[in-house]
Structures are given as C-alpha cells and as structure tokens.
Amino acid sequence: MLPRADLVAALERATTHRVTVISAPPGSGKTFLLRQWADVTVASRRVVTVAVRRGERNAQAFLLALLQAIVSRLADGVVEPEIAATPEFDPAAIVERILEALVRMDDQLVIVIDDVHELDAPEAYSALKDLIERLPPDVRVVLSSRRDPRLRLHHLRLEGELVEIRASDLRLRPDETKELLAGAGVDLAEADAAILHERTEGWAAGVRLAAIALADHPDPGAFVAAFSGSDRTVSEYLLAEMLERQPEESRRLLLRTSIVDRVNGSLADVLTGGVGSEATFRALEDANAFVVSLDPGRTWFRYHHLFGDLLRLELRRTAPDEIAELHRRAATWLEEHGLPVEAVRHAQAAEDWPWATRLLVDHALSLSLDGEQPVIEALLKAFPPAALDAHSELAIVLASDQLERGSLLEAEGYLAVAEREAASVPAERRSRFDVALAAAKVSLARRRGDFTDVMKQVELLARRDGVRSSADVALGGELRAVALMDVGIVEMWSLRLDEARDHLLEAAELAHRIGRRYLEVAARAHLGFASNGSSFALGRERCAEAIALADTYGWGRDHVIAVALAAYAGVLTFSGEYARAEALLETADTALRPDVEPATALLLRLSRGMWCCGTGRWGEAVAQFRAGEQMQALLVTQHALAAQLRGFRVAAQVRIGLLDEARSSVANIERDDPLWGESLTAVATVRLAEEKPQEALDALAAIFAGNAPIIHEFTAVQAKMLAARAWVELADRAASEAAVEDALDLAERDRLVLPFTMADGGELLARHPRHGTAHAKLLTDVVQILEGGVVTEASQVDPLSEPLSRGELRVLGHLPSNLSAPEIAAELFVSANTVKTHMRHIYRKLGAHNRSEAVRRARELGLLSRRTR
C-alpha cells in the first residue's frame, strides 16, 4: 500500500470539523486512505468504522450495525442489552440509542461510514441526517462514497463544518505513480512512467492494474505505449464496477457518445435520439462515474481516458453497425455549431471522404489564419492517398501545407494541379476556388521573395467577382487582410517603409475586427520592423506590442513573431543594450523556421551578427553574416538588407585581419545599382585598412552628398566616423573632430552605439573634447559601452531641465582642472567675465553651489568623463 502522508495529514485536519465527505470513483484509494489514517490518528481518539454492505436496502440493519459498532467501543463497564432487529422498526428510536451511547464516550470519537453509495434506503438517510445534526460536540463523522451522499449537508458547508475530499485530491502525483510501480517490483523508465500517469490520470486502481500486468511483461515500454481502457484487466474492472451498474438508458448514452472527445447535452441528444442528456451527464459526474465537466457551467463533458477507451471497445462489440452513422451525426452537428476540425475528423471516421474534403477545403484558410497549420497537416494525413489525388480544391490546401513546411517546389506542384483540374470545380464553388488559388500564389511568391508576382496576384484578388454568399463576405475580409499584409511585407523588404507601415497597420486592424488574432500578430510583428524607419523608439514600441500580443495567445515562440523578435533585438543592439538583445535573439532562434521565412531569417542573422560585433565576437559575426547571405540565395529578388549584411561582414573581416577576403568582397561594388551607402562604407573600411585615407573619403562622398541611398541614419553615423579616421590619417584634426561631432549629432535621436563600433571609432571618441561637444552624455555612454561597460538606468535619470549651451559646455570641460577663470578665458579666447557668467549658469542648471559640486554633478550626468584631467 502506497504511503500517502499528505492525504493522511489532510484527513486528520479535516476531522476537526463535524463532517468529512470523501467522494471519488471506485479504485481512487478511499478505503486505503481511511486505513492509513486510522493507523496514525492520535491515541486519545477512538475510531468506529462501519462498511455498508453492497446494495444495502435495509435501513434497520444499517442503523443497528452502526449502533452495535459504537456500543462495542464503550469502556465504562456497562453491559448493553442485546441489540436485535424487530418487526416494529423505529428509526428515531435507534438514533436516540446511538446518541445516548455517544454521550457516554469519554474520548473524542470519529465515526467512519465507508461505501455510503451502497446504501439504498431513504429511511436510513433520514435517520443519518438527524444523527449528524444532533451529534455531541466531541463526535465527528467521516463518510466515504463513490458519489455525494444524499444528506443535504449544504448548511454545514456554509457553517464551515463540512470538509470535502474529492477525486482530484486522491489522484496520484507523477512521483507517487512511480513509487507505486516500484513497490510492485516494476522498474519503468521515467518517460514511460510519465506516459502511464497521463493515461491513467493518476487513478490509483488504473496504476495498480497496470502494475499487475507489467510484473511479468517482457517489454514494459511497449506495454505502456499500448495501455488503454481496452486492456483486459482494466476493462473487466470498469465493466464490473461502472458500466454494468448503470441503468440501461445511461449505458446507451455512455456508449453512443463515446465516439466524441467531448460532448454536451445537445450533441448527446442527436447521437442517442433522446432528450435530457445534459441532466444525465451532471448526475453521472455527481456520481463520480468517470465523467468530467469541462466548463464552470457544466455543459461540456468528457470521459476519463481509460473509461472512454472501454466505452468505445464495448460499442464496437455491441453495436458495430451503428458507428459510421454516429460519426455522420456528430460531423453534421459539429459543422452546424462552428466546430470544423472535429467535423472533419468525424466525417473521416465515417469514411465519407467527399464530405470530409469539402469541410476541410471550406475551413482551411480560416484555420491557417488562426495558426492551426499543424491541425491541417494532421487532417491531411488522415485522408487515404486516393482521396487526395487530382482534387483541385484540396490541392490548394496541400500547397499551403507544403508552404508551411518550407517545401516551395512541392507547393508549386500542387498549385499546378489545382489549375489543371480547375474545370472540375462546381460552378457554385468556382469563385471561392479562384480566390483561394490566388491567395496561395501570393503566399508562395512572398516566401520566394518574388515581389513582382506578389503584386500581380494581389491585383487579381482585388479584381475578383463580387461576393455571392455570407461565406464569401467572410472570406473577402480574411483575404483582404492577408493581401494587405503580404503587400506590406513586400514593401517592407523593399524598404518602402512608409507604404509598408500603412498597409501593415490596416491589415492588423482589419484582422482584429474580424477576430483573426494569429493574422493580427503576424501583421503587427512585421509592422514593428517597418516602424524602425520612422524612429527606433516607435519600432521598439510596436515590436514590444506584437511580442506581448503573441505571448497572450501562446504564440511567443511561434515563427509568426520571429520578425518582431529579430527586429527588436537589432534595435537594442544598435543602442548597445546587448543583454536584452541576446534574450530576444535566443527566443527568435527557437521560433524561426528559415526554410519557411528566408527573408526574416536574413534579418535574424543580420541582428545576431551585429550583436556579435557589439560584444567583440568578430569571428562569429562573420559566420552569422555569411549565413544571412545564404538566405538571400533562397529569394528571387534582392533583399533590401543585403547591402547592409555585406557591409557589416566586410567590417568584421577587416577587424579579424581577413583583409584579402574583404578586399575581394568590395572589388565589384561599383557595379551595384543602386549604389547603396552601406556598400560604400564597406569600400571605405577596406581603403582605411589599406592606409588609403583619401580613397576612403572619396568613397564616402556620395553618402554625404545624398547621392547614395542609405537604410537608416546609422549608416551616416558610421560613414562620419570612418571619415573622422581618414582625416586623422590626413593630419586634419579639426576636420576629424567635426566629423565625430556630426556623427554624435546624427546618433543622438536614437542613441546609436553600434555604428561607432563598426567604424572602429572608440579611440577617436575617447579623446574627443568634452568641452567641445553638444552631446557629452551620449559621448560618455558610448565610450563606456565600447570599453565593455554597461550604462545603468541610474545614469539616465534626472536629466537637466534646461540644457547647457555650447559655450557653457566648453567652460564645463575646464572646471575639473586647476585653472582659474581668467586662465580658462585665455584657453577659450573669451573674456574672464564671459567665463564667470557661464560658470554661474552652469551652477544654476546643475543645482550646484560651488565648482567641485558642479564637477561631481556633471560626471553623474555623463557631461564629463569620470577620468581625472
């Protein structure tokens, strides 16, 4: 017997209340629990146990047995007269005798009545209720039953004097299942034990029966895999203890509804041809008949796994000819009530393949828009090959399934079948067929990066015939949302970001209105990246919104959100927030399927490579950028980020000494059309490595003149820093410092850090004069990050309400020195009075009273370096 210390302790606590009810199905361990508790209960407490005989209908016999058990525990030496049954049965008199005996008890007494469900005598229940209501203060009652006793104990519940121990409390935990098996000499692998626990749902008898069968089994793993309610030991137990004890009407209900995974009253009435099924289910659940309600209102129910297996086995044995018709009835009801997946499954179970095909075709798009592609895949696998061959409408579903697997060639083949067999589509379904075909082609073209074909297919969708039914109206809304998203994605990867934002936002809002949450998440995920072109702050906000929405619906690691994760990580990396970026990148790596979304995979490799650069992993960065370039090979059209990918790869190669490879990469850049600014930064990086500063400046000139398009301001920042390095090589310090200041000015809005890393500008930033910059805080933070530090939130709080002017910043830069005001004036070529005026303004703005306080406060705000001058 498995020790259950937690339950014993719970029962011990329960018996401080007047009544405890243990209500659970047969085999749940009720009697074992009572025995264990009786063995360890406190010495000062007496326990009287009465087990109701099976099918007990004699109220007098039950009450006399209870009285005899109590009297036998008396220890006062009084000899009781013999207790015997009489023809003149008076329940009230026996209750009075029981109460008299209880009053004579010196110690606390617990009366345990086991198997109360066997009591079928109304007079006995009435007497027992009267007894419970009049119990002496030191007497407790424990009732153990397969269903709640018919005693109307609700008033005790309200008074806090009733404790209930249910089946869920008695259910074995996974570790207890393993322990019970071990106690029976069965050594199961951890995974097999977990499967057995899941199949039995912690039902103690089920685990014990499995242990008996496993004791001599040569292959325990195989046994567990096949274990079900049809196992002989389990089925015999459930037949004897549950099914055969039900009335004929209840047996009919149980058997005919066992074909569905869940059932409500309406569906059960259809399957049985009867009425009032919901009330029967509630009664069965109340009776602990292995029926479990699935909702608070107790309208939907399911069977315990093993009991359901038994019912289906018994249905096949007793009524095999009815099974197909039952599945057809179920499919009809489920379709009418908006449950298409279950409807398809039951049409398949009835082997009505044409009907199953129509159901799946009609609902496949909606299912895919809800993120249910794995469900579609499972439904397709359930069709026999003959039902799939050359079916025009089902071919579109098969094509979409292959697209989700990343098998673009197979998808294209199925679409060709659909077009070839289009003439076989009934006239009343042709409009829907044409629309579904065009939508599938849009998806194929987008995933291949064939952006021209996407626009062509979207135009076909826009010109389709007017809707013909309410189903077509719904389809129109869904397809419009899909088309808007696909167009927005195409525009996004083409860097037409303003148009992309408009279309993606419209797609997300439409998807929200029509209740397509998966589609909404997909649109908002791409909107996050598209918003980066407006500002990184807006991009962050929209990426975070998309990720939060995906988490809400359980899609936080689905490929639908990967683009937002990658884009958000990229923005954080550009700002030097490497720890936060890494967490997002790890999640994106688990979510993304590169074969399905190569364009997003390119973005992710780019973001990961940038993170490697920012954290000094230059060799890993090259590998990431190369992996991104391999994704480009899967796309028909050039990805807009390809130039940035190549430019960053070149910068990383130069940093690890692969100059020849870098030189080879930029050799043909002049042939690019258009000539992207990101490509020109790669050329300049190589020229600087070759010690050709003027050629580097020549390469960058087109960026500064606005003649070369750039993806974002970060390219201009990188270009300015490369120019600053070139000017140093040309011995023009003023031009170099001006270029650094321009770079800081461009980086200020989005607090950019990474471009300074990519340009190898750390040394220039470190010696850039703090008194000569309008961006001292940003400069200090960037230098700190480039040196391997982390800018804490504390260093970013309490900014100045009124910024320092350029002149004040120049004076501030000299305050840490020992120079007097006149000496500072001489350094800056201004009057001493001007310096003193600036100092007064500095003190006021910094909230300082003297020079040392001003210096300390300026360092806290990052306006001065923490280094000593």
PDB file of C-alpha atoms in Angstrom, residues 395-396 398-403 405-417 444:
ATOM      1  CA  ALA A 395      -4.634  20.628 -53.942  1.00  0.00           C
ATOM      2  CA  ILE A 396      -4.685  24.258 -52.752  1.00  0.00           C
ATOM      3  CA  LEU A 398      -1.934  20.698 -49.818  1.00  0.00           C
ATOM      4  CA  ALA A 399       0.023  23.542 -51.415  1.00  0.00           C
ATOM      5  CA  SER A 400      -0.481  25.732 -48.355  1.00  0.00           C
ATOM      6  CA  ASP A 401       0.619  22.856 -46.136  1.00  0.00           C
ATOM      7  CA  GLN A 402       3.827  22.486 -48.144  1.00  0.00           C
ATOM      8  CA  LEU A 403       4.438  26.233 -47.902  1.00  0.00           C
ATOM      9  CA  ARG A 405       6.877  23.197 -44.298  1.00  0.00           C
ATOM     10  CA  GLY A 406       9.154  25.329 -46.461  1.00  0.00           C
ATOM     11  CA  SER A 407       8.753  22.988 -49.448  1.00  0.00           C
ATOM     12  CA  LEU A 408       8.237  25.628 -52.117  1.00  0.00           C
ATOM     13  CA  LEU A 409       8.718  23.333 -55.116  1.00  0.00           C
ATOM     14  CA  GLU A 410       6.133  20.872 -53.812  1.00  0.00           C
ATOM     15  CA  ALA A 411       3.741  23.750 -53.153  1.00  0.00           C
ATOM     16  CA  GLU A 412       4.205  24.989 -56.698  1.00  0.00           C
ATOM     17  CA  GLY A 413       3.439  21.481 -57.972  1.00  0.00           C
ATOM     18  CA  TYR A 414       0.158  21.274 -56.058  1.00  0.00           C
ATOM     19  CA  LEU A 415      -0.887  24.700 -57.348  1.00  0.00           C
ATOM     20  CA  ALA A 416      -0.233  23.455 -60.871  1.00  0.00           C
ATOM     21  CA  VAL A 417      -2.559  20.502 -60.169  1.00  0.00           C
ATOM     22  CA  LEU A 444       4.222  31.336 -52.448  1.00  0.00           C
TER      23      LEU A 444
END
